Each structure stands twice: as structure tokens, then as C-alpha cells.
Amino acid sequence: MLAAGTAGLAALALPGCATLPAARPHRAAQRGCLPRVNVAPDRVIRTVAGLRPYRPSGFVVRAEALGAKRLVHNYGHGGGGITLSWGSSRLAVDLALPGQQGGVAVIGAGVMGLTTARLVQEAGFPVTIYTAKLPPETTSNIAGGQWFPSSVVDGDRLTPAFSAQLVAAARYAYRRYQILAGEEYGVRWMRNYSMSNRLLTPGPIDTLLMDLFPEAKEVAAGDHPFPYPNVRQFDGMIVDPGRFLRALERDIRIAGGRIVIRPFHSVDEIAALPEATVINCTGLGSRALFGDAELEPVRGQLAVLLPQPEVDYALSAPGGLYMFSRADGVILGGTHEHGVELAEPEPETIARIVEGHRKLFAGFRCG
């Protein structure tokens, strides 16, 4: 992550904190102002909180036997669930399908479950999703949706094997989301800015994925309105989770997929399913269901302002602040609260987030 200590752009509104890759200094082609976000407590239309399923050693894509069944895990993506979904699910499906005959069970209907199910269908197999909840009642719906694999691993625990897994998932997901760009799936490109009082330097994830951030460059003083001396930009995708998840569920149903509403309380219940292959996409639920003690919740809190269609950029700033604009509102974050189990926003924290952004935009040098 950026060594200056500034939080990066949120991958979740449940974010982990995204960071920007290093780049050569560049003078922006357009000098001038960006639209200012109108931040005030009376413009807050909702507040939300969700729990990221974080593993310090990184997300799990692994196959094992469950009696006579093949069980494939696909969970623990921290703040990078939306970002990595297609790619991690691709890896999981590639483990699940060799020699497959008949239908496949997918457990969970967040972004991992839905993308996994769709890829199973594209491979020509029938799929049944078993889930306790459907969108919009999943954690994935609370995600902000910036395309950046943030908070997916503790940098001190990054291994060559996990780095290869992360790169493979990120590259596939990056291509797949580009194919879906447009209104139907809620995917669009947006300019992202990160800023600090100190020099911004790349972290380990930035280095691994440097080429996936087009237009990455330093922005010269005077070419931006931000009240900080060091600013970087890159162009990246933003995914509207509500629209994206609705479209995915629609596609799965149209293609003949079945969705069964049921919770699971033990592995024995999963072993009793009729399908010979099961893909586990239960996120934080894998902690209790499969005994993964490394999984921990990391709470993120957000305030959502009235929409401002003219605001067509995203930013991150010191103090853990980040903002990006969607059709359903201007998203303000955020927090990164390890070990907090309650997925509820706290008024004092929301007030801090709103006030921090109010001061940031009050410091704009123009607009």
C-alpha cells in the first residue's frame, strides 16, 4: 500500500484501501478544476456498514475431498471481492470441473457465488445455488466497487504462490469486467486520484499489477484542485454492485440456473446435497462452516450523499478518507475495523467521515 500512509481508493465501500502504482511525473493535459462534492450532514441519504472477509495470508482457492464429493473453496477476499470475483471464480471453476458429470452446487450468492455459478453455466454444466440470502441482502451489495484488489493480504505474508494466484485472478477479472462495461452491468471507467503530504510510493500489490492501471501519472501542482502537494492519478473501472448483482442473477436464471434459499449449519448438510461437486463461496461464513480460524471480519462504514452526476472521479486522502460517485449516490468512506463483528454503522464514525470530506472539499483551490 502507499507508504505515505494515506488510504487508497476503496475497493469496497467496504473497502480495503486501494493504492496507486508509481509512475513518472506528468503534466496533466487539462489544467483546471474538478466538480466539488457538496458535503453536508443533511445531504446524507443513507449509512451502511459491512464486514469484509479477510485472511492475512490471502484468499483461498483450493480443492479437497468431502466424502465422495469434490469440494472447492473460493472465499476470504477481504476488500477485493468485487474486483477479483470473475478471476478467483475462474480459478475455482477450473479446479472443480475436470471430469465433471452432472450438476454443480454453489454455496452462497454474493459476488463470488454468482460469478462462479455463471462460469459453471458457460462451461456447459447445470448449476444450483444454495444460499441463505440473495442480493440485495448480501455483503457484496454494500461494496463500493472500485476495481482494485485492496486489503486482500498482509504484505508481510505475501508469498510467491499467493502472488501468482492473485495476479492470475486479477488479470482475468480485469479483462472480464471490460467486456461488461456499460449501463446494463453497471461497469464504467473513472479517473482516480490519491493524495498525500508526503511522496506516494508503490506497495507490493501495486508492483505486481502495475500494467493494469492506465494513465497512471503524477499530477503537477496547479493541474488539480486538491489541498495536498503530492497527487497521483490512474484510470480504473467502477462497478455498481446493485446493478451488477441484479444482472448476474438474471443471467443465471435465464440460463436455467436454480436458486434454493437455505442456510447451512454444518459440513454434513453440505455433504448430503445431491450434487457431486460443491463450490464454497460463503465468505465470512466459512469461518464457522469450515473452521477457518484465520478468517476475520473487518468492518467498513460508509455515508452516502445525494447523487451528483457531474462528479465523475474518485479520490482517496489522508485519514482514511475516500470518495467516489455512483448513480445511486456519492459514496464517502471509510473505516477498516479489524475484529468487529457488528455490521452496523455508528453515528459518531459517520459524522467523522462526513466532516473529513467536508473539510477536504472546502479546501479545493477552485470550483
CSV table of C-alpha atoms in Angstrom, one decimal:
chain,number,residue,atom,x,y,z
A,1,MET,CA,0.0,0.0,0.0
A,2,LEU,CA,1.1,3.6,-0.4
A,3,ALA,CA,3.9,4.2,2.0
A,4,ALA,CA,2.8,7.8,2.7
A,5,GLY,CA,0.2,6.4,4.9
A,6,THR,CA,-2.8,7.7,3.0
A,7,ALA,CA,-5.6,5.3,2.5
A,8,GLY,CA,-6.2,4.4,-1.1
A,9,LEU,CA,-9.4,4.3,-3.1
A,10,ALA,CA,-11.9,2.0,-1.7
A,11,ALA,CA,-12.5,-1.3,-3.3
A,12,LEU,CA,-15.4,-1.8,-1.0
A,13,ALA,CA,-17.4,0.7,0.2
A,14,LEU,CA,-16.4,-1.9,2.3
A,15,PRO,CA,-13.0,-1.0,1.1
A,16,GLY,CA,-9.7,-2.1,1.8
A,17,CYS,CA,-7.6,0.8,0.8
A,18,ALA,CA,-6.5,0.9,-2.7
A,19,THR,CA,-3.3,2.4,-3.8
A,20,LEU,CA,-1.8,3.9,-6.9
A,21,PRO,CA,1.1,2.5,-8.9
A,22,ALA,CA,4.3,4.5,-9.2
A,23,ALA,CA,4.6,6.5,-12.4
A,24,ARG,CA,6.8,9.1,-14.0
A,25,PRO,CA,5.9,12.8,-13.4
A,26,HIS,CA,3.4,14.0,-16.0
A,27,ARG,CA,1.8,17.4,-16.5
A,28,ALA,CA,-2.0,16.9,-16.9
A,29,ALA,CA,-3.3,17.8,-20.3
A,30,GLN,CA,-6.1,19.8,-18.8
A,31,ARG,CA,-5.5,22.4,-16.2
A,32,GLY,CA,-8.5,23.4,-14.2
A,33,CYS,CA,-11.0,22.3,-11.8
A,34,LEU,CA,-13.0,19.2,-10.9
A,35,PRO,CA,-16.6,19.4,-9.7
A,36,ARG,CA,-16.7,19.9,-6.0
A,37,VAL,CA,-18.7,17.3,-3.9
A,38,ASN,CA,-21.4,19.1,-1.9
A,39,VAL,CA,-20.8,17.6,1.6
A,40,ALA,CA,-23.2,18.3,4.4
A,41,PRO,CA,-24.9,16.2,7.0
A,42,ASP,CA,-28.4,17.0,5.6
A,43,ARG,CA,-27.3,15.5,2.2
A,44,VAL,CA,-26.7,12.1,3.7
A,45,ILE,CA,-29.4,9.7,2.3
A,46,ARG,CA,-28.2,6.5,4.0
A,47,THR,CA,-25.4,5.0,6.1
A,48,VAL,CA,-24.2,1.4,5.8
A,49,ALA,CA,-21.7,-1.0,7.2
A,50,GLY,CA,-20.5,-4.4,6.2
A,51,LEU,CA,-17.9,-7.0,7.2
A,52,ARG,CA,-15.1,-7.8,4.8
A,53,PRO,CA,-14.0,-11.5,5.0
A,54,TYR,CA,-10.3,-11.0,5.5
A,55,ARG,CA,-7.4,-13.5,5.7
A,56,PRO,CA,-3.9,-12.2,6.4
A,57,SER,CA,-2.4,-14.9,4.2
A,58,GLY,CA,-4.8,-14.1,1.4
A,59,PHE,CA,-7.9,-15.6,-0.2
A,60,VAL,CA,-8.5,-19.4,-0.6
A,61,VAL,CA,-9.0,-21.2,-3.8
A,62,ARG,CA,-8.5,-24.9,-3.0
A,63,ALA,CA,-10.0,-28.3,-3.8
A,64,GLU,CA,-10.4,-31.1,-1.3
A,65,ALA,CA,-12.5,-34.2,-0.9
A,66,LEU,CA,-15.7,-34.2,1.1
A,67,GLY,CA,-16.6,-37.9,1.3
A,68,ALA,CA,-17.2,-38.9,-2.3
A,69,LYS,CA,-17.7,-35.2,-3.3
A,70,ARG,CA,-15.3,-32.7,-4.7
A,71,LEU,CA,-15.3,-29.5,-2.6
A,72,VAL,CA,-13.7,-26.4,-3.9
A,73,HIS,CA,-13.3,-23.3,-1.8
A,74,ASN,CA,-13.4,-19.7,-3.1
A,75,TYR,CA,-13.5,-17.3,-0.2
A,76,GLY,CA,-11.7,-14.8,2.0
A,77,HIS,CA,-11.1,-11.9,-0.4
A,78,GLY,CA,-11.1,-9.1,2.1
A,79,GLY,CA,-11.7,-5.7,0.4
A,80,GLY,CA,-11.2,-7.2,-3.1
A,81,GLY,CA,-14.3,-9.3,-3.6
A,82,ILE,CA,-15.9,-7.3,-6.4
A,83,THR,CA,-12.6,-6.7,-8.0
A,84,LEU,CA,-11.3,-10.3,-8.0
A,85,SER,CA,-14.7,-12.1,-8.4
A,86,TRP,CA,-14.5,-13.2,-12.0
A,87,GLY,CA,-10.9,-14.2,-11.7
A,88,SER,CA,-11.0,-16.0,-8.4
A,89,SER,CA,-14.1,-17.8,-9.6
A,90,ARG,CA,-12.4,-18.7,-12.8
A,91,LEU,CA,-9.6,-20.4,-10.8
A,92,ALA,CA,-12.2,-22.2,-8.6
A,93,VAL,CA,-14.2,-23.4,-11.6
A,94,ASP,CA,-11.0,-24.7,-13.3
A,95,LEU,CA,-10.4,-26.8,-10.2
A,96,ALA,CA,-14.0,-28.0,-9.9
A,97,LEU,CA,-14.9,-29.1,-13.4
A,98,PRO,CA,-12.3,-31.6,-14.8
A,99,GLY,CA,-14.0,-34.9,-15.1
A,100,GLN,CA,-17.3,-33.3,-14.0
A,101,GLN,CA,-20.6,-35.0,-14.9
A,102,GLY,CA,-24.0,-33.6,-14.0
A,103,GLY,CA,-24.9,-30.6,-11.9
A,104,VAL,CA,-22.7,-28.4,-9.7
A,105,ALA,CA,-23.7,-26.9,-6.4
A,106,VAL,CA,-22.6,-23.4,-5.4
A,107,ILE,CA,-22.9,-22.3,-1.8
A,108,GLY,CA,-23.5,-18.5,-1.4
A,109,ALA,CA,-25.0,-15.8,-3.6
A,110,GLY,CA,-22.7,-12.9,-3.1
A,111,VAL,CA,-20.4,-11.8,-5.9
A,112,MET,CA,-18.2,-14.9,-5.7
A,113,GLY,CA,-21.2,-17.3,-5.7
A,114,LEU,CA,-22.9,-15.6,-8.7
A,115,THR,CA,-19.8,-15.3,-10.8
A,116,THR,CA,-18.9,-18.9,-10.0
A,117,ALA,CA,-22.3,-20.1,-11.0
A,118,ARG,CA,-22.3,-18.1,-14.2
A,119,LEU,CA,-18.9,-19.6,-15.2
A,120,VAL,CA,-20.1,-23.1,-14.5
A,121,GLN,CA,-23.0,-22.4,-16.8
A,122,GLU,CA,-20.7,-21.1,-19.5
A,123,ALA,CA,-18.7,-24.3,-19.3
A,124,GLY,CA,-21.9,-26.2,-20.1
A,125,PHE,CA,-23.0,-27.6,-16.7
A,126,PRO,CA,-26.2,-27.1,-14.8
A,127,VAL,CA,-25.9,-25.2,-11.5
A,128,THR,CA,-27.9,-24.8,-8.3
A,129,ILE,CA,-27.1,-22.0,-5.9
A,130,TYR,CA,-27.8,-22.7,-2.3
A,131,THR,CA,-27.9,-19.6,-0.2
A,132,ALA,CA,-29.3,-18.1,3.0
A,133,LYS,CA,-29.6,-14.7,1.3
A,134,LEU,CA,-29.9,-13.2,-2.1
A,135,PRO,CA,-29.0,-9.7,-3.3
A,136,PRO,CA,-29.6,-7.0,-2.1
A,137,GLU,CA,-29.2,-8.7,1.3
A,138,THR,CA,-25.6,-9.8,0.8
A,139,THR,CA,-22.3,-8.2,1.9
A,140,SER,CA,-21.4,-7.7,-1.8
A,141,ASN,CA,-24.2,-5.2,-2.2
A,142,ILE,CA,-22.5,-2.9,0.4
A,143,ALA,CA,-19.3,-2.9,-1.6
A,144,GLY,CA,-18.3,0.3,-3.3
A,145,GLY,CA,-17.0,-1.5,-6.3
A,146,GLN,CA,-13.8,0.3,-7.3
A,147,TRP,CA,-11.6,-2.1,-9.3
A,148,PHE,CA,-8.6,-2.6,-7.2
A,149,PRO,CA,-7.6,-5.7,-5.2
A,150,SER,CA,-7.2,-3.9,-1.9
A,151,SER,CA,-6.8,-5.5,1.6
A,152,VAL,CA,-6.6,-9.0,0.2
A,153,VAL,CA,-3.4,-10.0,2.0
A,154,ASP,CA,-1.0,-8.8,4.7
A,155,GLY,CA,2.0,-7.5,2.7
A,156,ASP,CA,4.4,-9.1,5.2
A,157,ARG,CA,2.9,-12.5,4.4
A,158,LEU,CA,2.9,-12.3,0.7
A,159,THR,CA,4.3,-15.5,-0.8
A,160,PRO,CA,5.3,-16.3,-4.4
A,161,ALA,CA,2.5,-18.8,-4.6
A,162,PHE,CA,-0.2,-16.4,-3.4
A,163,SER,CA,1.3,-13.6,-5.7
A,164,ALA,CA,0.8,-15.9,-8.7
A,165,GLN,CA,-2.8,-16.7,-7.6
A,166,LEU,CA,-3.6,-13.0,-7.1
A,167,VAL,CA,-2.1,-12.0,-10.4
A,168,ALA,CA,-4.0,-14.7,-12.3
A,169,ALA,CA,-7.3,-13.8,-10.7
A,170,ALA,CA,-6.8,-10.0,-11.2
A,171,ARG,CA,-5.8,-10.3,-14.8
A,172,TYR,CA,-8.8,-12.4,-15.8
A,173,ALA,CA,-11.2,-10.2,-13.8
A,174,TYR,CA,-9.8,-7.1,-15.4
A,175,ARG,CA,-10.5,-8.4,-18.9
A,176,ARG,CA,-13.9,-9.8,-18.0
A,177,TYR,CA,-15.1,-6.5,-16.5
A,178,GLN,CA,-14.0,-4.6,-19.6
A,179,ILE,CA,-16.3,-6.8,-21.7
A,180,LEU,CA,-19.2,-5.9,-19.4
A,181,ALA,CA,-18.6,-2.1,-19.4
A,182,GLY,CA,-21.8,-0.2,-19.9
A,183,GLU,CA,-25.2,0.6,-18.3
A,184,GLU,CA,-26.5,-3.0,-18.3
A,185,TYR,CA,-24.0,-4.3,-15.8
A,186,GLY,CA,-23.1,-1.0,-14.1
A,187,VAL,CA,-19.5,-1.0,-15.1
A,188,ARG,CA,-17.7,2.2,-16.2
A,189,TRP,CA,-14.3,3.8,-16.3
A,190,MET,CA,-13.4,6.6,-13.9
A,191,ARG,CA,-10.4,8.7,-13.1
A,192,ASN,CA,-9.0,8.1,-9.6
A,193,TYR,CA,-6.8,10.4,-7.5
A,194,SER,CA,-4.7,9.7,-4.5
A,195,MET,CA,-3.1,12.4,-2.5
A,196,SER,CA,-0.8,13.0,0.5
A,197,ASN,CA,1.5,15.5,2.2
A,198,ARG,CA,4.3,13.0,1.6
A,199,LEU,CA,5.6,11.2,-1.5
A,200,LEU,CA,3.4,8.3,-2.6
A,201,THR,CA,5.3,5.1,-3.2
A,202,PRO,CA,4.0,1.8,-4.5
A,203,GLY,CA,3.2,-1.2,-2.3
A,204,PRO,CA,3.7,-4.8,-3.2
A,205,ILE,CA,0.2,-5.2,-4.9
A,206,ASP,CA,0.9,-2.1,-7.0
A,207,THR,CA,4.1,-3.6,-8.2
A,208,LEU,CA,2.5,-6.9,-9.1
A,209,LEU,CA,-0.2,-5.3,-11.2
A,210,MET,CA,1.4,-2.1,-12.4
A,211,ASP,CA,0.3,-2.5,-16.1
A,212,LEU,CA,-3.4,-2.7,-15.1
A,213,PHE,CA,-3.6,1.0,-14.2
A,214,PRO,CA,-3.7,3.0,-17.4
A,215,GLU,CA,-2.9,6.8,-17.4
A,216,ALA,CA,-1.0,6.3,-14.1
A,217,LYS,CA,0.9,9.5,-13.5
A,218,GLU,CA,1.8,12.2,-11.1
A,219,VAL,CA,-0.3,15.3,-11.3
A,220,ALA,CA,1.7,18.5,-11.2
A,221,ALA,CA,0.8,21.2,-8.8
A,222,GLY,CA,-1.7,23.6,-10.4
A,223,ASP,CA,-3.2,20.9,-12.5
A,224,HIS,CA,-5.6,19.7,-9.7
A,225,PRO,CA,-7.7,21.4,-7.0
A,226,PHE,CA,-6.7,19.2,-4.1
A,227,PRO,CA,-5.2,20.8,-1.0
A,228,TYR,CA,-2.2,18.4,-1.0
A,229,PRO,CA,1.2,18.7,-2.6
A,230,ASN,CA,1.5,15.1,-3.9
A,231,VAL,CA,-1.2,13.7,-6.1
A,232,ARG,CA,-1.3,10.7,-8.4
A,233,GLN,CA,-4.0,9.6,-10.8
A,234,PHE,CA,-4.9,6.4,-12.7
A,235,ASP,CA,-7.9,5.4,-14.8
A,236,GLY,CA,-9.9,2.4,-13.5
A,237,MET,CA,-13.2,0.7,-13.5
A,238,ILE,CA,-16.0,1.3,-11.0
A,239,VAL,CA,-18.7,-1.4,-10.6
A,240,ASP,CA,-22.2,-0.5,-9.3
A,241,PRO,CA,-22.8,-3.6,-7.1
A,242,GLY,CA,-26.6,-3.3,-7.0
A,243,ARG,CA,-26.9,-3.2,-10.8
A,244,PHE,CA,-24.1,-5.8,-11.4
A,245,LEU,CA,-25.5,-8.4,-9.0
A,246,ARG,CA,-29.1,-8.0,-10.3
A,247,ALA,CA,-27.8,-8.5,-13.9
A,248,LEU,CA,-25.8,-11.6,-12.8
A,249,GLU,CA,-28.7,-13.2,-11.0
A,250,ARG,CA,-30.9,-12.5,-14.0
A,251,ASP,CA,-28.4,-14.1,-16.4
A,252,ILE,CA,-28.1,-17.2,-14.2
A,253,ARG,CA,-31.9,-17.7,-14.0
A,254,ILE,CA,-32.3,-17.1,-17.8
A,255,ALA,CA,-29.7,-19.8,-18.4
A,256,GLY,CA,-31.6,-22.3,-16.4
A,257,GLY,CA,-29.9,-22.0,-13.0
A,258,ARG,CA,-31.7,-22.9,-9.9
A,259,ILE,CA,-31.6,-20.9,-6.7
A,260,VAL,CA,-32.6,-22.6,-3.4
A,261,ILE,CA,-32.9,-20.5,-0.2
A,262,ARG,CA,-31.5,-22.4,2.7
A,263,PRO,CA,-28.8,-21.9,5.3
A,264,PHE,CA,-26.2,-24.5,6.2
A,265,HIS,CA,-25.2,-25.2,9.8
A,266,SER,CA,-22.7,-28.0,9.3
A,267,VAL,CA,-20.5,-29.6,6.7
A,268,ASP,CA,-22.6,-32.7,7.0
A,269,GLU,CA,-25.5,-30.8,5.5
A,270,ILE,CA,-23.4,-29.9,2.5
A,271,ALA,CA,-22.2,-33.5,2.2
A,272,ALA,CA,-25.9,-34.5,1.9
A,273,LEU,CA,-26.5,-32.4,-1.2
A,274,PRO,CA,-27.3,-34.3,-4.4
A,275,GLU,CA,-24.5,-32.7,-6.5
A,276,ALA,CA,-21.2,-34.4,-6.7
A,277,THR,CA,-19.3,-31.2,-6.9
A,278,VAL,CA,-19.7,-28.3,-4.5
A,279,ILE,CA,-18.1,-24.8,-4.7
A,280,ASN,CA,-18.0,-23.0,-1.4
A,281,CYS,CA,-18.4,-19.2,-1.8
A,282,THR,CA,-19.7,-18.3,1.7
A,283,GLY,CA,-17.2,-15.6,2.5
A,284,LEU,CA,-17.0,-14.9,6.2
A,285,GLY,CA,-19.4,-17.8,6.8
A,286,SER,CA,-16.5,-20.2,6.0
A,287,ARG,CA,-15.1,-19.4,9.4
A,288,ALA,CA,-17.9,-21.3,11.2
A,289,LEU,CA,-18.9,-23.7,8.5
A,290,PHE,CA,-15.4,-24.9,7.6
A,291,GLY,CA,-13.4,-24.0,10.7
A,292,ASP,CA,-11.2,-21.4,9.1
A,293,ALA,CA,-9.8,-19.6,12.2
A,294,GLU,CA,-7.7,-17.2,10.1
A,295,LEU,CA,-10.8,-15.5,8.7
A,296,GLU,CA,-11.7,-12.3,10.5
A,297,PRO,CA,-14.3,-9.6,9.9
A,298,VAL,CA,-13.0,-6.1,9.0
A,299,ARG,CA,-15.9,-3.7,9.3
A,300,GLY,CA,-16.3,-0.8,6.8
A,301,GLN,CA,-18.7,2.1,7.3
A,302,LEU,CA,-20.0,4.5,4.7
A,303,ALA,CA,-22.1,7.6,4.3
A,304,VAL,CA,-23.9,8.0,1.0
A,305,LEU,CA,-24.8,11.5,-0.2
A,306,LEU,CA,-27.4,12.6,-2.7
A,307,PRO,CA,-26.2,11.9,-6.2
A,308,GLN,CA,-24.1,14.4,-8.1
A,309,PRO,CA,-23.9,13.2,-11.7
A,310,GLU,CA,-21.4,15.9,-12.6
A,311,VAL,CA,-18.9,14.3,-10.2
A,312,ASP,CA,-17.1,11.8,-12.4
A,313,TYR,CA,-14.0,10.9,-10.4
A,314,ALA,CA,-12.9,9.1,-7.3
A,315,LEU,CA,-10.3,10.0,-4.7
A,316,SER,CA,-8.5,8.9,-1.5
A,317,ALA,CA,-6.9,11.2,1.0
A,318,PRO,CA,-5.1,11.0,4.4
A,319,GLY,CA,-7.1,10.0,7.4
A,320,GLY,CA,-8.7,7.0,5.6
A,321,LEU,CA,-11.0,9.2,3.5
A,322,TYR,CA,-12.2,8.1,0.1
A,323,MET,CA,-15.0,9.2,-2.2
A,324,PHE,CA,-16.4,8.0,-5.5
A,325,SER,CA,-19.5,8.9,-7.4
A,326,ARG,CA,-22.2,6.4,-8.5
A,327,ALA,CA,-25.6,6.8,-10.0
A,328,ASP,CA,-27.2,5.9,-6.6
A,329,GLY,CA,-25.2,8.4,-4.6
A,330,VAL,CA,-21.8,9.8,-3.7
A,331,ILE,CA,-20.0,7.2,-1.6
A,332,LEU,CA,-18.0,8.5,1.4
A,333,GLY,CA,-15.7,6.3,3.4
A,334,GLY,CA,-14.4,4.9,5.4
A,335,THR,CA,-13.2,2.5,8.1
A,336,HIS,CA,-11.1,-0.6,8.4
A,337,GLU,CA,-12.1,-2.1,11.8
A,338,HIS,CA,-10.4,-5.5,12.4
A,339,GLY,CA,-12.3,-8.0,14.6
A,340,VAL,CA,-15.6,-6.0,14.7
A,341,GLU,CA,-18.5,-8.4,14.3
A,342,LEU,CA,-21.4,-6.0,14.2
A,343,ALA,CA,-22.4,-4.9,10.7
A,344,GLU,CA,-24.0,-1.6,11.8
A,345,PRO,CA,-22.9,2.0,11.2
A,346,GLU,CA,-22.0,4.1,14.2
A,347,PRO,CA,-23.3,7.7,14.2
A,348,GLU,CA,-20.0,9.1,15.6
A,349,THR,CA,-17.9,7.4,13.0
A,350,ILE,CA,-20.3,8.5,10.2
A,351,ALA,CA,-20.1,12.1,11.5
A,352,ARG,CA,-16.3,11.9,11.3
A,353,ILE,CA,-16.3,10.6,7.8
A,354,VAL,CA,-18.7,13.3,6.6
A,355,GLU,CA,-16.8,16.1,8.4
A,356,GLY,CA,-13.5,14.9,7.0
A,357,HIS,CA,-14.8,15.1,3.5
A,358,ARG,CA,-16.4,18.5,4.1
A,359,LYS,CA,-13.1,19.9,5.1
A,360,LEU,CA,-11.3,18.2,2.1
A,361,PHE,CA,-13.7,19.7,-0.4
A,362,ALA,CA,-13.8,23.1,1.4
A,363,GLY,CA,-10.0,23.1,0.7
A,364,PHE,CA,-10.5,22.8,-3.1
A,365,ARG,CA,-8.5,25.6,-4.8
A,366,CYS,CA,-11.2,26.1,-7.4
A,367,GLY,CA,-14.7,25.2,-8.2
